[in-house]
mmCIF file of C-alpha atoms in Angstrom:
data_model
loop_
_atom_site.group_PDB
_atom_site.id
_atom_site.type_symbol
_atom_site.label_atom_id
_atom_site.label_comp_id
_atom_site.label_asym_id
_atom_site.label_seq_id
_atom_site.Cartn_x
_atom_site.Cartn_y
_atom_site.Cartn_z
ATOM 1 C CA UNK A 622 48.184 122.610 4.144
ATOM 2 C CA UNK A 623 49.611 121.241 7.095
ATOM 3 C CA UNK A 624 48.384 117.592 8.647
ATOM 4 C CA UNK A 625 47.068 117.562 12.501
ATOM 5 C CA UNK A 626 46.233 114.385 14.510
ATOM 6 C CA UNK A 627 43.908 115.755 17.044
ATOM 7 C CA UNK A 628 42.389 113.791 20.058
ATOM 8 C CA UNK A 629 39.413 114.529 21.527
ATOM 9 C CA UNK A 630 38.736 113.722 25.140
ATOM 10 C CA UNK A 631 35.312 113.305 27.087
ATOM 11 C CA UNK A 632 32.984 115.620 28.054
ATOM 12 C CA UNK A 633 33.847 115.690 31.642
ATOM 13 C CA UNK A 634 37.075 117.415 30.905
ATOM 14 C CA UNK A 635 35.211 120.499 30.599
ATOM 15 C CA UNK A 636 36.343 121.313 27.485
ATOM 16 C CA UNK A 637 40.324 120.672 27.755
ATOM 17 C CA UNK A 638 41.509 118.924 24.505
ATOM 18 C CA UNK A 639 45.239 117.607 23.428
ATOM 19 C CA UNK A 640 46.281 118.036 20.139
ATOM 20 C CA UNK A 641 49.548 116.183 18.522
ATOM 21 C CA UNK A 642 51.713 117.868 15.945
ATOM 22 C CA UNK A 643 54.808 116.870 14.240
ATOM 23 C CA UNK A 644 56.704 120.021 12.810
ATOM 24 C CA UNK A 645 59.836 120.656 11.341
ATOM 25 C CA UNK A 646 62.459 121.396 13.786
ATOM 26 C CA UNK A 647 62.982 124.935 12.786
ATOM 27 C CA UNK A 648 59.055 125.867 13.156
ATOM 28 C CA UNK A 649 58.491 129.019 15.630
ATOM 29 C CA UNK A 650 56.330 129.401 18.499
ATOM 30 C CA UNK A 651 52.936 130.967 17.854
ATOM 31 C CA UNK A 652 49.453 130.929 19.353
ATOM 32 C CA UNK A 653 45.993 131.222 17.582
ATOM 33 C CA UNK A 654 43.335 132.222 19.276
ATOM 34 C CA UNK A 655 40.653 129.565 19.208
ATOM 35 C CA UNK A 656 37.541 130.799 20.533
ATOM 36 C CA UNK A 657 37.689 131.314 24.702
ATOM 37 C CA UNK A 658 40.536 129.198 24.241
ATOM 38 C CA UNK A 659 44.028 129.625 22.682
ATOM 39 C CA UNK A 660 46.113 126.746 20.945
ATOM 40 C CA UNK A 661 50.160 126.857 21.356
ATOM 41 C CA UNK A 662 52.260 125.046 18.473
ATOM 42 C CA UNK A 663 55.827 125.165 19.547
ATOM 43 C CA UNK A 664 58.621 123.536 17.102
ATOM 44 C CA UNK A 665 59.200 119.519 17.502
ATOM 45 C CA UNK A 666 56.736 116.611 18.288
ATOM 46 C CA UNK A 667 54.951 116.517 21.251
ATOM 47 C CA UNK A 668 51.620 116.506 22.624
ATOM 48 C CA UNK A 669 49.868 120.374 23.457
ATOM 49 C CA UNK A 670 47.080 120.992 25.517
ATOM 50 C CA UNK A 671 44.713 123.090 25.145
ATOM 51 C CA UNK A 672 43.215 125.335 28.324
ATOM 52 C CA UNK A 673 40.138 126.644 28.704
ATOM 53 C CA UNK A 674 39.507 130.126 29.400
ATOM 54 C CA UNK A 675 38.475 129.456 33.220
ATOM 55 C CA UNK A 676 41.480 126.546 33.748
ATOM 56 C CA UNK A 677 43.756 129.589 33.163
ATOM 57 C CA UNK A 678 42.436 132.484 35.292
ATOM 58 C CA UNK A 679 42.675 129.755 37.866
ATOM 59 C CA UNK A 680 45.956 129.100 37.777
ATOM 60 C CA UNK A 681 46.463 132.608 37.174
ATOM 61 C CA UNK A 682 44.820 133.084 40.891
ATOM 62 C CA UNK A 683 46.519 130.626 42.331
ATOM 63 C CA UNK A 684 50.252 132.301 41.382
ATOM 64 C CA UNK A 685 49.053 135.616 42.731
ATOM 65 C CA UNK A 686 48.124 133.874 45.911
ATOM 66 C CA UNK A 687 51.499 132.190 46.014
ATOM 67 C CA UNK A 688 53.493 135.051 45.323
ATOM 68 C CA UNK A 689 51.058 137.471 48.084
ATOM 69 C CA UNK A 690 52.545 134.252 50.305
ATOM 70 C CA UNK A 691 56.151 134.507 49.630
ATOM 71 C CA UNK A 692 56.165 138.303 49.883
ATOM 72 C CA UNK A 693 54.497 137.803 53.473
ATOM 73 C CA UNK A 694 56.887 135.448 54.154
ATOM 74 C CA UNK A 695 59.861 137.481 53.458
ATOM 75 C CA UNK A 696 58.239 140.709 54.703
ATOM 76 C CA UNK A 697 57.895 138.568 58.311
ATOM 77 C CA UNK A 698 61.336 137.601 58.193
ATOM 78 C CA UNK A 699 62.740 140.967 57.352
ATOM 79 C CA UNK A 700 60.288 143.190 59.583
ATOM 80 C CA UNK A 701 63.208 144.803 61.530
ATOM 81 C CA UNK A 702 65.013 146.000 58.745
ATOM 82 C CA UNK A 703 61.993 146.756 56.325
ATOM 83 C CA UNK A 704 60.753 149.216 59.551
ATOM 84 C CA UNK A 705 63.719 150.627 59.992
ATOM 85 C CA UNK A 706 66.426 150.979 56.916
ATOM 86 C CA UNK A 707 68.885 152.619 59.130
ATOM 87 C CA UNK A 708 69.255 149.446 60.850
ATOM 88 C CA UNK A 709 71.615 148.352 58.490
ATOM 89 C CA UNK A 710 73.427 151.365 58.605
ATOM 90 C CA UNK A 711 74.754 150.624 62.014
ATOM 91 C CA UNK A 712 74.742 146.909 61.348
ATOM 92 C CA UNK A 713 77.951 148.023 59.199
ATOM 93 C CA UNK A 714 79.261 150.761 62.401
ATOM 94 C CA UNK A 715 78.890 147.572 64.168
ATOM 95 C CA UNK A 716 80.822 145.717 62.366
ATOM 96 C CA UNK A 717 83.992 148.062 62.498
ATOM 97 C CA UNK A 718 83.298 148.597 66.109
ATOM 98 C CA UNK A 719 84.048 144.771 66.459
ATOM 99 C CA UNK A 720 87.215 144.746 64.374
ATOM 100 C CA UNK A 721 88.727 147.074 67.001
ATOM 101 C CA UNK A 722 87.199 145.149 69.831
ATOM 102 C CA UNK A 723 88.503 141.927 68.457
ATOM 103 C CA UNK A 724 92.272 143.896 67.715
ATOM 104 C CA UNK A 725 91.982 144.684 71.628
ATOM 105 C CA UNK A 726 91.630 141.230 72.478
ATOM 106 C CA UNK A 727 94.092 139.649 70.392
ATOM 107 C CA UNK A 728 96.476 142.005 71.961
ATOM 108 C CA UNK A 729 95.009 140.676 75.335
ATOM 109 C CA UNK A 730 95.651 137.105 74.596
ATOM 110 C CA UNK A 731 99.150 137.359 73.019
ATOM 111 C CA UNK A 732 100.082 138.984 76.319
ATOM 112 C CA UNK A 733 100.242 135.033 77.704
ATOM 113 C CA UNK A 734 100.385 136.519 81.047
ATOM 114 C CA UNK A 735 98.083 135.039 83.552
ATOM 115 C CA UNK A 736 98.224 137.825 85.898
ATOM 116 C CA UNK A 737 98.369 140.576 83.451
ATOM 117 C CA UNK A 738 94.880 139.477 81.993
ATOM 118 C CA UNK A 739 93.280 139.131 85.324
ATOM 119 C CA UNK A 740 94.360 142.455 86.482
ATOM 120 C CA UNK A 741 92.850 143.443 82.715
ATOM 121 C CA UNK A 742 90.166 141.730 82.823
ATOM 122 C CA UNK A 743 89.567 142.757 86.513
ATOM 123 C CA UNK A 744 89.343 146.277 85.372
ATOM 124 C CA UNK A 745 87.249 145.965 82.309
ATOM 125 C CA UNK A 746 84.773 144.366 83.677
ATOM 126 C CA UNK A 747 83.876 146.891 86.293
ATOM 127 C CA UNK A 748 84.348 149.478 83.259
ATOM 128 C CA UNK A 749 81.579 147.543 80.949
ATOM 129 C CA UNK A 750 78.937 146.734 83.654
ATOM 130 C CA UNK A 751 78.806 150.199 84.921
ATOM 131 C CA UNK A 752 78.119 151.224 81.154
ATOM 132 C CA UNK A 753 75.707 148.505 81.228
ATOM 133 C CA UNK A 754 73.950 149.727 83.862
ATOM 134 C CA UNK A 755 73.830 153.724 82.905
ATOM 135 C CA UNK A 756 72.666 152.851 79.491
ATOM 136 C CA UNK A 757 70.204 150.380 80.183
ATOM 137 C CA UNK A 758 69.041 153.083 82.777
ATOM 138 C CA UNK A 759 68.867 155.703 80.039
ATOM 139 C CA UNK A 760 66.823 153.472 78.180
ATOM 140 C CA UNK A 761 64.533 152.356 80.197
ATOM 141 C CA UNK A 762 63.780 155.835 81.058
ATOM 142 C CA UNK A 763 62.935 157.027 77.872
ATOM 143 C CA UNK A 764 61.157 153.928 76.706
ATOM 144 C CA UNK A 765 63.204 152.819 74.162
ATOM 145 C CA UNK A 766 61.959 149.478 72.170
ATOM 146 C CA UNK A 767 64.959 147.026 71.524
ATOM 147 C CA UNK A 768 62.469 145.634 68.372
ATOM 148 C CA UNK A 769 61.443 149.434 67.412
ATOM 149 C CA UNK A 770 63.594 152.089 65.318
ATOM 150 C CA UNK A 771 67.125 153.144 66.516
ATOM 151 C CA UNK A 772 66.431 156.198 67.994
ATOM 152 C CA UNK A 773 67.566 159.426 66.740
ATOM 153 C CA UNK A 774 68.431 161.161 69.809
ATOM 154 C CA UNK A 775 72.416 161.178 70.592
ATOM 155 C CA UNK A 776 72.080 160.345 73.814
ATOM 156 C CA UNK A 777 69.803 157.350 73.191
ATOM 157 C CA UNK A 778 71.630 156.458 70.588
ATOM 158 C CA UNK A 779 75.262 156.662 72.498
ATOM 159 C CA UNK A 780 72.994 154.542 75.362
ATOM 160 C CA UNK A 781 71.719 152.055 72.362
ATOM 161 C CA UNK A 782 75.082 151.338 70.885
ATOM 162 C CA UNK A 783 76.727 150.839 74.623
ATOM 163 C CA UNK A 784 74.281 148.264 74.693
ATOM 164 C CA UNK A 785 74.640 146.335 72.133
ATOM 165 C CA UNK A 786 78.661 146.477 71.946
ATOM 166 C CA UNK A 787 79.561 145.944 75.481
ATOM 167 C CA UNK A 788 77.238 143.055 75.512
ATOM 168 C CA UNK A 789 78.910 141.140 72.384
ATOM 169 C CA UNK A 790 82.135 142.085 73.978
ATOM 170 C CA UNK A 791 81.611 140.579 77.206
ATOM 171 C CA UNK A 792 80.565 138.162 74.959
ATOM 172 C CA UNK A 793 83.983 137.480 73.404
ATOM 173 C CA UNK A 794 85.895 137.624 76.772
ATOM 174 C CA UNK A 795 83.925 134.875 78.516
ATOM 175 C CA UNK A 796 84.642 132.202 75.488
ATOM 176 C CA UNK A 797 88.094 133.184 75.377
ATOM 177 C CA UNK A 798 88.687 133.432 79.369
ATOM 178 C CA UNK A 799 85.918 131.725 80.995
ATOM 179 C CA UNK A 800 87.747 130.598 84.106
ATOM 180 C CA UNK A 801 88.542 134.197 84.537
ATOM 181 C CA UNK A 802 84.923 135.501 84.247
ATOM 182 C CA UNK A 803 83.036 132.676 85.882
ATOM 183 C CA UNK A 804 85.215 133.803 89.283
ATOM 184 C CA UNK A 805 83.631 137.072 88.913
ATOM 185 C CA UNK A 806 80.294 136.962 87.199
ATOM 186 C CA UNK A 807 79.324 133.908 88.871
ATOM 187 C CA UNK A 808 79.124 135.874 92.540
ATOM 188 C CA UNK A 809 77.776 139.065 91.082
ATOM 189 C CA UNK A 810 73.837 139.180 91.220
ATOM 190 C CA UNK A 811 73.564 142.294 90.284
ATOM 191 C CA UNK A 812 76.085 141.560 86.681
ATOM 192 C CA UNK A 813 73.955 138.532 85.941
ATOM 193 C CA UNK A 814 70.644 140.547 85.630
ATOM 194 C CA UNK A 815 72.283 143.543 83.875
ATOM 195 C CA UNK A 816 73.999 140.932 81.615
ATOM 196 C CA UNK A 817 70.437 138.883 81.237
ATOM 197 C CA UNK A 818 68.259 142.154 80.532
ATOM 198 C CA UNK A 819 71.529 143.042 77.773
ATOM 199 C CA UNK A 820 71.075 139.564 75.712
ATOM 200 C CA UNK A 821 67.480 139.816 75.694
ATOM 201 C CA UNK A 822 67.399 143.065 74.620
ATOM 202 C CA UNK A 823 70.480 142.432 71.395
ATOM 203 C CA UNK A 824 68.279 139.523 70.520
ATOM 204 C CA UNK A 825 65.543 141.818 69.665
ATOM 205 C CA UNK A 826 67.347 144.845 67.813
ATOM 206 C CA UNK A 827 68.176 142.503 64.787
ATOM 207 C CA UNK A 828 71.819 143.506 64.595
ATOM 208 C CA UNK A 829 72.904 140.268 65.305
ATOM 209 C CA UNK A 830 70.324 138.165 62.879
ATOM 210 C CA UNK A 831 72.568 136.660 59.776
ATOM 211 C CA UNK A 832 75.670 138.106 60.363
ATOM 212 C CA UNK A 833 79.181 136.424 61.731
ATOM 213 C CA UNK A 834 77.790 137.149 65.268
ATOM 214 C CA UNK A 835 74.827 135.068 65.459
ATOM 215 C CA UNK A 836 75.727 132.430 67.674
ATOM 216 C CA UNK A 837 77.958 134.680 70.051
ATOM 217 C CA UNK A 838 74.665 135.521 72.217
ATOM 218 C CA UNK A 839 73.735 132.343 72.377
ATOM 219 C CA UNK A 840 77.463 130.513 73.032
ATOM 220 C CA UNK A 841 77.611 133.111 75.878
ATOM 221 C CA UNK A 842 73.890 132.532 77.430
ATOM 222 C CA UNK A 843 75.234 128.577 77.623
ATOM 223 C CA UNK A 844 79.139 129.481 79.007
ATOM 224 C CA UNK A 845 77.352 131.373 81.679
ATOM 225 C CA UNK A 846 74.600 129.280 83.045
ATOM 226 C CA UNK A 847 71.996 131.957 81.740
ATOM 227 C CA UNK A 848 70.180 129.224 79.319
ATOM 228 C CA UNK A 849 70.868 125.461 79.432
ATOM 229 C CA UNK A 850 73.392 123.937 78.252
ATOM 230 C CA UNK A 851 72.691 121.548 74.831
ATOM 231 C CA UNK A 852 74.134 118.397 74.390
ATOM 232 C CA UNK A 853 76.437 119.397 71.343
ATOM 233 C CA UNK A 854 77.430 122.509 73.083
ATOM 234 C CA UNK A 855 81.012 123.290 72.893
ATOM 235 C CA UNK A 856 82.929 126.716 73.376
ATOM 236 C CA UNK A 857 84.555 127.509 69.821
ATOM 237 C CA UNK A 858 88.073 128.746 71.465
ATOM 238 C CA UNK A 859 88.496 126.461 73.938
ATOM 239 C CA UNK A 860 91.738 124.927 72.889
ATOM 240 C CA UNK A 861 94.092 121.842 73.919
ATOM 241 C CA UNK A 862 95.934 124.072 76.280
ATOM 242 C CA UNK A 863 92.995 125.730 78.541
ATOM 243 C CA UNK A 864 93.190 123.296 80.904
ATOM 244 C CA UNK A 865 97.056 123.311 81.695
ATOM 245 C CA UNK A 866 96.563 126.981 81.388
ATOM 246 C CA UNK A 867 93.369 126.765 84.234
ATOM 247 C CA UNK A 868 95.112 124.597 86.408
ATOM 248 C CA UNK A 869 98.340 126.158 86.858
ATOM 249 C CA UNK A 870 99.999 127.350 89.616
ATOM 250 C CA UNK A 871 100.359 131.052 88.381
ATOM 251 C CA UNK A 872 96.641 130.778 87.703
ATOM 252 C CA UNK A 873 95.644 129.666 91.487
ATOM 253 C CA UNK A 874 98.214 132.678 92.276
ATOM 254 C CA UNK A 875 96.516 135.157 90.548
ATOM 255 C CA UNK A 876 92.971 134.221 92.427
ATOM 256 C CA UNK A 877 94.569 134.259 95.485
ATOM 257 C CA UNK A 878 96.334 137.687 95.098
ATOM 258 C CA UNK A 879 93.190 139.055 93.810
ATOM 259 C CA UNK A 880 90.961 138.061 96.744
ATOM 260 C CA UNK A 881 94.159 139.340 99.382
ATOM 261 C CA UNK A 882 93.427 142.557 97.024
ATOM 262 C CA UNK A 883 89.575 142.674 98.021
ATOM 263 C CA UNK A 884 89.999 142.080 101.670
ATOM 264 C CA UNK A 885 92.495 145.401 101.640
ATOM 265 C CA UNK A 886 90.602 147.428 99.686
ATOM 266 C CA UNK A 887 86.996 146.351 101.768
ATOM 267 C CA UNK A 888 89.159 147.446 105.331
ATOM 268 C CA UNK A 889 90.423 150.694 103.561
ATOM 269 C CA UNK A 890 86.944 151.914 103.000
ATOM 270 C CA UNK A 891 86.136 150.566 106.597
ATOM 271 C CA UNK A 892 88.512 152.721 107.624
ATOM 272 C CA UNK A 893 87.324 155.858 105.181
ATOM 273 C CA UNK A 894 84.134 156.047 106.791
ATOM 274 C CA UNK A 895 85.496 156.111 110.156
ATOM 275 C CA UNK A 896 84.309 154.817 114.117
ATOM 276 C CA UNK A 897 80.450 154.538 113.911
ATOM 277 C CA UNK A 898 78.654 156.813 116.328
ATOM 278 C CA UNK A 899 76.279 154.864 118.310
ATOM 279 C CA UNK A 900 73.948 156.437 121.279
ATOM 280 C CA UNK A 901 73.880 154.602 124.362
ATOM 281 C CA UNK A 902 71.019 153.815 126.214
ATOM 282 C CA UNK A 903 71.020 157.206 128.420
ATOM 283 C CA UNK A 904 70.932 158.861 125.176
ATOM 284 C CA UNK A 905 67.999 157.230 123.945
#
């Protein structure tokens, strides 16, 4: 028969007692049911404490109420994706989508031709914001929900993915050539609204939320006056060079040839539509 040292506490502890054993080290771990109660003896010396019945639905309670907790937690933080699994379907189209935008640009920036990438850049710019502004058209028309399910209609879809691509890529070419884009964008009302309405609307999808691309949306918002600036904000590819490179003379060139080359294509339409008719006062 085995020796127990049992202490008994007061009555105001509702019924929870401690019990010491000393057992060999080799002893197993067991539990005896002890009326409402239930004793554990686990191998070694140390003090066990014996629950009441009631002590341990509590406790029981109170994990199902922390674990009904977490799973809201987690189902708040993943709503997007937990209403619509084919969200991270073309999370990973995305993804190779941006490889070849990003090839694209590397091949833009090893050209290390001022005037090459404004004529580029000249170009692609009037490409993206006129896809900008036929998708977000498209979209708007059919009442498409950036935070709702991808649609499942090609052309919404087609108009959904224009949206969200051109906008990251814009993205990439105003850290890597703001100078370039600030003389454009920052004249162009209409580019700043389609640009504005295509942020909001990315920030909403969830394609961007914890992947490499979380901070391009907002690094762009600050490069292009669209949200304020924070103290600590710096653009990621600005490098030692950008200023020589900003300030050169085949820079200033290439604005001034560029605005020579809106002047002459503004007179050529002039001249497309022709004299203007106007009646003179007999007429009238």
């Amino acid at each position: 028969m085995r020796n127990y040292r049992t202490a008994d506490w007061s009555e105001a502890s509702r019924g929870l007692r401690m019990r010491r054993i000393s057992r060999a080290a080799g002893t197993e771990l067991r539990g005896a049911p002890l009326g409402r109660s239930r004793i554990w003896l686990i191998k070694g010396s140390f003090t066990v404490i014996l629950y009441d019945s009631w002590i341990m639905d509590v406790l029981q309670l109170c994990v199902i109420v922390m674990s009904m907790y977490l799973n809201t937690l987690k189902s708040s933080n993943g709503q997007k994706q937990n209403l619509d699994p084919s969200l991270e379907i073309y999370r990973k189209l995305f993804e190779t989508k941006r490889k070849d935008q990003m090839h694209a640009l590397k091949n833009m920036i090893e050209l290390n031709d001022i005037n090459q990438q404004y004529k580029i850049i000249d170009i692609m710019l009037k490409g993206l914001f006129k896809v900008l502004e036929d998708s977000k058209t498209i979209l708007t028309g059919a009442d498409v929900q950036a935070d709702g399910p991808l649609p499942h209609d090609e052309k919404l879809k087609d108009a959904y993915s224009h949206i969200v691509e051109n906008t990251a890529f814009f993205g990439d070419v105003t850290l890597r050539f703001p100078k370039i884009v600030h003389h454009y964008f920052d004249h162009n009302s209409n580019w700043n609204h389609l640009i504005r309405w295509g942020i909001s609307f990315c920030n909403q999808t969830g394609v961007f939320d914890g992947g490499p691309h979380t901070q391009l949306l907002n690094l762009m918002s600050q490069e292009l006056g669209i949200s304020e600036k924070s103290p600590d904000y710096k653009n990621p590819f600005k490098n030692e060079n950008e200023d020589f490179l900003h300030n050169n003379d085949a820079f200033h060139k290439a604005l001034k040839d560029e605005e020579k080359r809106r002047r002459k294509e503004d007179k050529r339409k002039e001249l497309r539509k022709g004299p203007r008719i106007t009646k003179t006062r007999s007429e009238l």
